[in-house]
Amino acid sequence: MLKIKLTAGICAAAFVLTACGGTNSATETKADGDFKPITIENCGFEMTIDKPISRIATLRQAGTENLFALDQQEKMIGTGSLRDAVLPKWQADYEAIPVLSKTVPTNEQLRSVDPDFIVTTQEGSYTKQLSGTREEWRDLGVATFVSNTECGTPEESGFELIFRDYEQLGKMLGAEKEAAALIKEQRSMVEKGAMKSGKKLTFLFGTKDGGLVYVDGKKGIANDIANITGSVNAFGNLPETRNEISMEAFADADPDYIVIADLSGRGLPGDTAAEKIAVLESHPAAKNMKAVREKKYIVIPGVGLDASVRSVEPLNIVAEQLKKDA
C-alpha cells in the first residue's frame, strides 16, 4: 500500500527523499527483492511509498512519453489524452498499453485499472470533474505526480524543471541511471539551441471560429524557447500557457516569425500547420502581416509545447531556422 499525506506549507517545488533507515537512496532493492520505503514530496504533497510502484496510469501524452524515455513501459497499465502521434520508436509500446480515454481519463476510468501511481504534467487534470483530486487518490492509497513546471518559481527555466521531473520520477521508479542519461542528453540539446537572435516570435497553437487564435504566453515552454534563442515572445506578457486572443491582436504584434504548432497526428479539424497557415493567409487582418506575406513560418511539433521529453524538438527546430536566416 502507498501511504500518502498532504503537507501544508511545503515549498511548491520541493522534492525531498527520506528513506527509512537514514539513507538518501530513492530505491533500494536487496537481492531477495526487499524494498525500503521512501518518503517523497512533490508540489506540496508528501507520500510514503512502501513497495515498488508497478501499475502506472498516465493522464496526458507528455507524461506517457516521459515514462517511455525512462524505460517504464512494462509498468504502464493505461494512457490518456493523445495530443499528437508518439515518436515512431515508441509506437509499438504505446499500442501495447490500453488507452483509457482519448481525452483526460476520468476518475472512474482510472479506478477501473487499479493504478498505484498516476502521472500527469498538468495540475489541472486533478479535479473532481476530470481525474479526481490528489486528495481523493491520497485517501485511496494511490500516489500521484505532477510536473514541476506546474509548481516551479518564475526564475526557474522550464527545461530545468523538466529535468527535475526526470530526476524525481527516476528515483521513485528505480530508474536513476536512465534519468541521469536523459538529463545529460537533453541538457546538451538545450545548450545547442542557445543563441542571440534578437527576433520577435509568436507561437500560434491553434485557431478558432470567429477570428480567434490561441497563442502561448509566459507560462510555458514557448517562452523558454524564446529566451534560450535570444528572441522575444511577442505574447510573453500574457499570463497563461495558452491564451485566446483576436486575430487583430495577433496581427498587431507584427512578429518576425510565426512559430506554428503542428498537431496533425491527432487528426482533428484545424490541427495541421497547413490549415493554420491557410487561416492566416485568408484572414483580412492577418494576411497583410509581413511574416505572412514573406511566409516566415517555423513549423514545430505541437506536442513539444507541453512540457515533456519532446520539448527539445521545437527548441532545436526554432534555433536551426533562426541560425539559418541570420
Tab-separated table of C-alpha atoms in Angstrom:
chain	number	residue	atom	x	y	z
A	1	MET	CA	0.000	0.000	0.000
A	2	LEU	CA	1.108	3.570	-0.624
A	3	LYS	CA	0.683	5.775	2.422
A	4	ILE	CA	0.193	9.376	1.368
A	5	LYS	CA	-0.351	12.605	3.256
A	6	LEU	CA	-0.582	16.265	2.304
A	7	THR	CA	1.935	18.510	3.995
A	8	ALA	CA	0.835	22.104	4.401
A	9	GLY	CA	3.299	24.914	3.889
A	10	ILE	CA	5.745	22.907	1.813
A	11	CYS	CA	7.576	24.886	-0.821
A	12	ALA	CA	5.690	24.112	-4.024
A	13	ALA	CA	8.716	22.954	-5.952
A	14	ALA	CA	10.199	20.936	-3.102
A	15	PHE	CA	11.077	17.310	-3.512
A	16	VAL	CA	12.612	15.528	-0.547
A	17	LEU	CA	13.663	11.910	-0.273
A	18	THR	CA	13.919	10.303	3.153
A	19	ALA	CA	14.376	6.571	3.034
A	20	CYS	CA	13.672	4.527	6.151
A	21	GLY	CA	16.903	3.679	7.922
A	22	GLY	CA	18.507	7.047	7.207
A	23	THR	CA	19.542	6.549	3.578
A	24	ASN	CA	19.049	9.026	0.725
A	25	SER	CA	18.712	6.351	-1.938
A	26	ALA	CA	15.305	6.606	-3.636
A	27	THR	CA	15.057	2.938	-4.479
A	28	GLU	CA	16.972	0.245	-2.672
A	29	THR	CA	16.203	-3.313	-3.589
A	30	LYS	CA	18.121	-6.132	-1.913
A	31	ALA	CA	18.956	-9.348	-3.687
A	32	ASP	CA	15.891	-11.011	-2.133
A	33	GLY	CA	13.590	-8.322	-3.510
A	34	ASP	CA	13.057	-6.348	-0.275
A	35	PHE	CA	12.134	-2.708	-0.814
A	36	LYS	CA	12.995	0.080	1.588
A	37	PRO	CA	10.162	2.628	1.868
A	38	ILE	CA	10.833	6.193	0.781
A	39	THR	CA	9.130	9.493	1.515
A	40	ILE	CA	8.568	11.862	-1.393
A	41	GLU	CA	7.408	15.477	-1.602
A	42	ASN	CA	6.072	16.600	-4.992
A	43	CYS	CA	4.472	20.014	-5.485
A	44	GLY	CA	3.235	20.165	-1.897
A	45	PHE	CA	2.318	16.515	-1.379
A	46	GLU	CA	4.222	14.149	0.871
A	47	MET	CA	3.965	10.458	0.030
A	48	THR	CA	5.435	7.409	1.707
A	49	ILE	CA	5.900	4.571	-0.764
A	50	ASP	CA	6.469	1.251	0.931
A	51	LYS	CA	6.562	-1.066	-2.068
A	52	PRO	CA	7.826	-0.744	-5.655
A	53	ILE	CA	5.430	1.055	-7.983
A	54	SER	CA	4.149	-1.389	-10.603
A	55	ARG	CA	0.847	-0.083	-12.045
A	56	ILE	CA	1.180	3.355	-13.627
A	57	ALA	CA	-1.590	5.295	-15.375
A	58	THR	CA	-0.838	8.477	-17.303
A	59	LEU	CA	-3.333	11.245	-17.971
A	60	ARG	CA	-1.678	13.039	-20.886
A	61	GLN	CA	0.740	12.255	-23.687
A	62	ALA	CA	3.535	14.310	-22.151
A	63	GLY	CA	3.607	12.089	-19.076
A	64	THR	CA	3.308	8.962	-21.212
A	65	GLU	CA	6.352	9.776	-23.320
A	66	ASN	CA	8.357	10.882	-20.283
A	67	LEU	CA	7.889	7.386	-18.870
A	68	PHE	CA	8.761	5.789	-22.213
A	69	ALA	CA	12.014	7.761	-22.178
A	70	LEU	CA	12.741	6.299	-18.732
A	71	ASP	CA	12.027	2.739	-19.960
A	72	GLN	CA	8.961	2.269	-17.737
A	73	GLN	CA	6.684	0.757	-20.411
A	74	GLU	CA	6.254	-2.574	-18.634
A	75	LYS	CA	4.759	-0.867	-15.570
A	76	MET	CA	2.203	1.172	-17.523
A	77	ILE	CA	-1.420	-0.004	-17.446
A	78	GLY	CA	-3.254	2.867	-19.133
A	79	THR	CA	-2.791	6.146	-21.009
A	80	GLY	CA	-4.937	9.113	-21.982
A	81	SER	CA	-5.183	12.341	-23.958
A	82	LEU	CA	-3.038	11.806	-27.045
A	83	ARG	CA	-2.095	15.246	-28.364
A	84	ASP	CA	-0.222	14.012	-31.427
A	85	ALA	CA	1.424	10.852	-32.698
A	86	VAL	CA	4.037	9.419	-30.328
A	87	LEU	CA	7.581	9.112	-31.600
A	88	PRO	CA	7.927	6.171	-34.030
A	89	LYS	CA	10.398	4.401	-31.726
A	90	TRP	CA	7.661	4.237	-29.065
A	91	GLN	CA	4.683	3.424	-31.287
A	92	ALA	CA	4.731	-0.319	-30.543
A	93	ASP	CA	4.989	0.369	-26.812
A	94	TYR	CA	2.103	2.810	-26.985
A	95	GLU	CA	-0.114	0.358	-28.857
A	96	ALA	CA	0.581	-2.344	-26.264
A	97	ILE	CA	-0.869	-0.236	-23.426
A	98	PRO	CA	-4.651	0.233	-23.052
A	99	VAL	CA	-5.936	3.692	-23.920
A	100	LEU	CA	-8.247	4.674	-21.081
A	101	SER	CA	-9.578	7.741	-22.871
A	102	LYS	CA	-8.891	9.852	-25.950
A	103	THR	CA	-9.064	12.810	-23.575
A	104	VAL	CA	-8.020	13.006	-19.923
A	105	PRO	CA	-9.243	9.830	-18.177
A	106	THR	CA	-11.997	10.225	-15.623
A	107	ASN	CA	-11.821	9.097	-12.020
A	108	GLU	CA	-13.954	6.066	-12.903
A	109	GLN	CA	-11.796	5.086	-15.863
A	110	LEU	CA	-8.703	5.232	-13.688
A	111	ARG	CA	-10.261	3.185	-10.907
A	112	SER	CA	-11.170	0.503	-13.430
A	113	VAL	CA	-7.470	-0.350	-13.914
A	114	ASP	CA	-6.476	-0.111	-10.237
A	115	PRO	CA	-3.315	2.025	-10.542
A	116	ASP	CA	-0.823	2.518	-7.737
A	117	PHE	CA	0.691	5.612	-9.380
A	118	ILE	CA	-0.851	8.337	-11.567
A	119	VAL	CA	1.339	10.689	-13.607
A	120	THR	CA	0.451	13.916	-15.371
A	121	THR	CA	2.226	17.072	-16.432
A	122	GLN	CA	-0.694	19.414	-15.747
A	123	GLU	CA	-2.130	20.172	-12.307
A	124	GLY	CA	-5.491	20.926	-13.928
A	125	SER	CA	-6.014	17.223	-14.616
A	126	TYR	CA	-6.533	16.599	-10.896
A	127	THR	CA	-10.080	17.890	-10.476
A	128	LYS	CA	-13.326	16.233	-9.444
A	129	GLN	CA	-14.645	16.823	-12.967
A	130	LEU	CA	-11.674	15.094	-14.616
A	131	SER	CA	-9.414	12.535	-12.971
A	132	GLY	CA	-10.178	13.156	-9.325
A	133	THR	CA	-8.238	15.327	-6.909
A	134	ARG	CA	-4.878	14.401	-5.470
A	135	GLU	CA	-6.573	14.329	-2.066
A	136	GLU	CA	-9.057	11.712	-3.285
A	137	TRP	CA	-6.292	9.484	-4.614
A	138	ARG	CA	-4.247	10.025	-1.476
A	139	ASP	CA	-7.137	8.685	0.595
A	140	LEU	CA	-7.226	5.584	-1.626
A	141	GLY	CA	-3.512	4.983	-1.129
A	142	VAL	CA	-2.557	5.910	-4.700
A	143	ALA	CA	0.485	8.099	-5.325
A	144	THR	CA	0.177	10.997	-7.768
A	145	PHE	CA	2.755	13.039	-9.646
A	146	VAL	CA	2.570	16.388	-11.404
A	147	SER	CA	5.292	18.114	-13.385
A	148	ASN	CA	7.467	20.611	-11.582
A	149	THR	CA	6.654	23.048	-14.368
A	150	GLU	CA	3.325	23.469	-12.535
A	151	CYS	CA	4.933	24.484	-9.249
A	152	GLY	CA	8.335	25.949	-10.028
A	153	THR	CA	9.316	29.547	-9.388
A	154	PRO	CA	9.246	32.209	-12.122
A	155	GLU	CA	13.038	32.331	-12.029
A	156	GLU	CA	13.411	28.653	-12.960
A	157	SER	CA	13.749	27.566	-16.579
A	158	GLY	CA	11.041	25.251	-17.853
A	159	PHE	CA	13.693	22.876	-19.153
A	160	GLU	CA	15.408	22.673	-15.757
A	161	LEU	CA	12.010	21.872	-14.231
A	162	ILE	CA	11.515	19.119	-16.814
A	163	PHE	CA	14.910	17.723	-15.858
A	164	ARG	CA	13.753	17.754	-12.242
A	165	ASP	CA	10.768	15.661	-13.348
A	166	TYR	CA	13.128	13.051	-14.794
A	167	GLU	CA	15.214	13.027	-11.642
A	168	GLN	CA	12.213	12.620	-9.346
A	169	LEU	CA	10.478	10.011	-11.461
A	170	GLY	CA	13.741	8.134	-11.779
A	171	LYS	CA	14.126	7.992	-8.020
A	172	MET	CA	10.519	6.950	-7.458
A	173	LEU	CA	10.648	4.225	-10.107
A	174	GLY	CA	14.149	2.880	-9.625
A	175	ALA	CA	15.313	4.399	-12.912
A	176	GLU	CA	18.013	6.752	-11.663
A	177	LYS	CA	20.537	5.743	-14.342
A	178	GLU	CA	18.006	6.247	-17.143
A	179	ALA	CA	17.048	9.641	-15.723
A	180	ALA	CA	20.675	10.783	-15.424
A	181	ALA	CA	21.425	9.764	-19.013
A	182	LEU	CA	18.304	11.526	-20.293
A	183	ILE	CA	19.124	14.715	-18.420
A	184	LYS	CA	22.678	14.709	-19.795
A	185	GLU	CA	21.461	14.168	-23.356
A	186	GLN	CA	18.754	16.818	-23.244
A	187	ARG	CA	20.816	19.411	-21.418
A	188	SER	CA	23.304	19.163	-24.286
A	189	MET	CA	20.459	19.708	-26.761
A	190	VAL	CA	19.258	22.781	-24.864
A	191	GLU	CA	22.784	24.212	-24.847
A	192	LYS	CA	22.986	23.604	-28.592
A	193	GLY	CA	19.910	25.785	-29.073
A	194	ALA	CA	21.351	28.786	-27.244
A	195	MET	CA	21.880	31.898	-29.366
A	196	LYS	CA	21.034	35.606	-29.521
A	197	SER	CA	18.683	36.072	-32.455
A	198	GLY	CA	17.061	39.356	-31.414
A	199	LYS	CA	13.927	38.298	-33.339
A	200	LYS	CA	10.311	38.648	-32.283
A	201	LEU	CA	8.335	35.402	-32.344
A	202	THR	CA	4.706	34.475	-31.924
A	203	PHE	CA	3.750	30.914	-31.006
A	204	LEU	CA	0.473	30.020	-32.705
A	205	PHE	CA	-1.001	26.934	-31.088
A	206	GLY	CA	-4.405	26.928	-32.733
A	207	THR	CA	-7.166	28.844	-34.478
A	208	LYS	CA	-10.824	29.067	-33.584
A	209	ASP	CA	-14.031	30.054	-35.334
A	210	GLY	CA	-14.868	33.710	-35.016
A	211	GLY	CA	-11.403	35.025	-35.815
A	212	LEU	CA	-9.793	33.918	-32.559
A	213	VAL	CA	-6.423	32.267	-32.069
A	214	TYR	CA	-4.560	30.554	-29.250
A	215	VAL	CA	-1.059	31.846	-28.546
A	216	ASP	CA	1.463	30.703	-25.965
A	217	GLY	CA	2.302	33.186	-23.228
A	218	LYS	CA	4.806	33.453	-20.419
A	219	LYS	CA	3.825	30.277	-18.568
A	220	GLY	CA	5.150	27.599	-20.822
A	221	ILE	CA	7.908	26.082	-22.912
A	222	ALA	CA	7.361	28.575	-25.743
A	223	ASN	CA	8.630	31.386	-23.555
A	224	ASP	CA	11.697	29.326	-22.627
A	225	ILE	CA	12.376	28.667	-26.313
A	226	ALA	CA	12.271	32.424	-26.934
A	227	ASN	CA	14.590	33.110	-24.006
A	228	ILE	CA	17.126	30.414	-24.918
A	229	THR	CA	17.329	31.568	-28.548
A	230	GLY	CA	17.719	35.207	-27.512
A	231	SER	CA	14.353	36.055	-29.054
A	232	VAL	CA	11.245	37.818	-27.772
A	233	ASN	CA	7.912	36.079	-27.332
A	234	ALA	CA	5.512	38.735	-28.598
A	235	PHE	CA	2.854	37.467	-26.181
A	236	GLY	CA	5.178	36.739	-23.287
A	237	ASN	CA	3.207	39.248	-21.239
A	238	LEU	CA	0.090	37.049	-21.306
A	239	PRO	CA	-0.316	35.018	-18.115
A	240	GLU	CA	-1.193	31.503	-19.266
A	241	THR	CA	0.426	28.781	-21.328
A	242	ARG	CA	-2.427	29.054	-23.869
A	243	ASN	CA	-4.148	32.410	-24.322
A	244	GLU	CA	-7.132	33.209	-26.521
A	245	ILE	CA	-6.845	36.498	-28.424
A	246	SER	CA	-8.364	38.100	-31.512
A	247	MET	CA	-6.736	37.778	-34.906
A	248	GLU	CA	-6.446	41.575	-34.941
A	249	ALA	CA	-4.360	41.484	-31.736
A	250	PHE	CA	-2.273	38.713	-33.240
A	251	ALA	CA	-1.617	40.768	-36.369
A	252	ASP	CA	-0.761	43.893	-34.355
A	253	ALA	CA	2.136	42.026	-32.704
A	254	ASP	CA	3.937	42.102	-36.090
A	255	PRO	CA	6.445	39.290	-35.378
A	256	ASP	CA	9.484	38.428	-37.437
A	257	TYR	CA	8.452	34.758	-37.388
A	258	ILE	CA	5.282	32.836	-36.651
A	259	VAL	CA	6.026	29.558	-34.899
A	260	ILE	CA	3.173	27.189	-35.739
A	261	ALA	CA	2.262	24.118	-33.710
A	262	ASP	CA	1.521	21.136	-35.934
A	263	LEU	CA	-0.763	18.536	-34.333
A	264	SER	CA	-1.521	16.528	-37.442
A	265	GLY	CA	-1.118	13.211	-35.634
A	266	ARG	CA	-4.247	13.910	-33.568
A	267	GLY	CA	-6.357	14.264	-36.681
A	268	LEU	CA	-8.887	16.880	-35.555
A	269	PRO	CA	-10.099	19.669	-37.867
A	270	GLY	CA	-7.674	22.590	-37.839
A	271	ASP	CA	-4.823	20.600	-36.266
A	272	THR	CA	-2.341	20.711	-39.132
A	273	ALA	CA	0.117	23.521	-39.714
A	274	ALA	CA	-1.173	23.803	-43.291
A	275	GLU	CA	-4.699	24.510	-42.049
A	276	LYS	CA	-3.458	27.178	-39.654
A	277	ILE	CA	-1.401	28.817	-42.388
A	278	ALA	CA	-4.459	28.825	-44.650
A	279	VAL	CA	-6.414	30.676	-41.964
A	280	LEU	CA	-3.663	33.276	-41.617
A	281	GLU	CA	-3.363	33.814	-45.360
A	282	SER	CA	-7.098	34.288	-45.817
A	283	HIS	CA	-7.993	36.399	-42.780
A	284	PRO	CA	-8.295	40.131	-43.549
A	285	ALA	CA	-6.250	41.155	-40.519
A	286	ALA	CA	-3.546	38.502	-40.754
A	287	LYS	CA	-2.889	38.201	-44.484
A	288	ASN	CA	-1.130	41.563	-44.642
A	289	MET	CA	1.290	40.778	-41.809
A	290	LYS	CA	4.883	40.954	-43.023
A	291	ALA	CA	5.601	37.473	-41.627
A	292	VAL	CA	2.602	36.072	-43.520
A	293	ARG	CA	3.440	37.831	-46.787
A	294	GLU	CA	7.034	36.584	-46.586
A	295	LYS	CA	5.948	33.156	-45.298
A	296	LYS	CA	8.166	33.426	-42.244
A	297	TYR	CA	6.722	30.298	-40.690
A	298	ILE	CA	8.523	27.859	-38.417
A	299	VAL	CA	6.542	24.645	-38.090
A	300	ILE	CA	7.147	22.633	-34.930
A	301	PRO	CA	5.579	19.507	-33.387
A	302	GLY	CA	2.875	20.955	-31.160
A	303	VAL	CA	3.228	18.192	-28.594
A	304	GLY	CA	6.620	19.662	-27.714
A	305	LEU	CA	4.976	22.793	-26.324
A	306	ASP	CA	3.606	20.679	-23.487
A	307	ALA	CA	6.482	20.339	-21.024
A	308	SER	CA	7.969	16.907	-21.650
A	309	VAL	CA	10.751	14.850	-23.197
A	310	ARG	CA	9.548	16.191	-26.567
A	311	SER	CA	10.154	19.868	-25.703
A	312	VAL	CA	13.725	19.898	-27.015
A	313	GLU	CA	12.357	19.229	-30.519
A	314	PRO	CA	10.690	22.642	-31.061
A	315	LEU	CA	13.628	24.370	-29.389
A	316	ASN	CA	16.114	22.891	-31.843
A	317	ILE	CA	13.856	23.485	-34.871
A	318	VAL	CA	13.392	27.157	-33.973
A	319	ALA	CA	17.097	27.621	-33.247
A	320	GLU	CA	18.163	25.993	-36.510
A	321	GLN	CA	15.814	28.182	-38.568
A	322	LEU	CA	16.918	31.356	-36.819
A	323	LYS	CA	20.586	30.472	-37.350
A	324	LYS	CA	19.949	29.681	-40.996
A	325	ASP	CA	18.354	33.085	-41.590
A	326	ALA	CA	20.871	35.053	-39.515
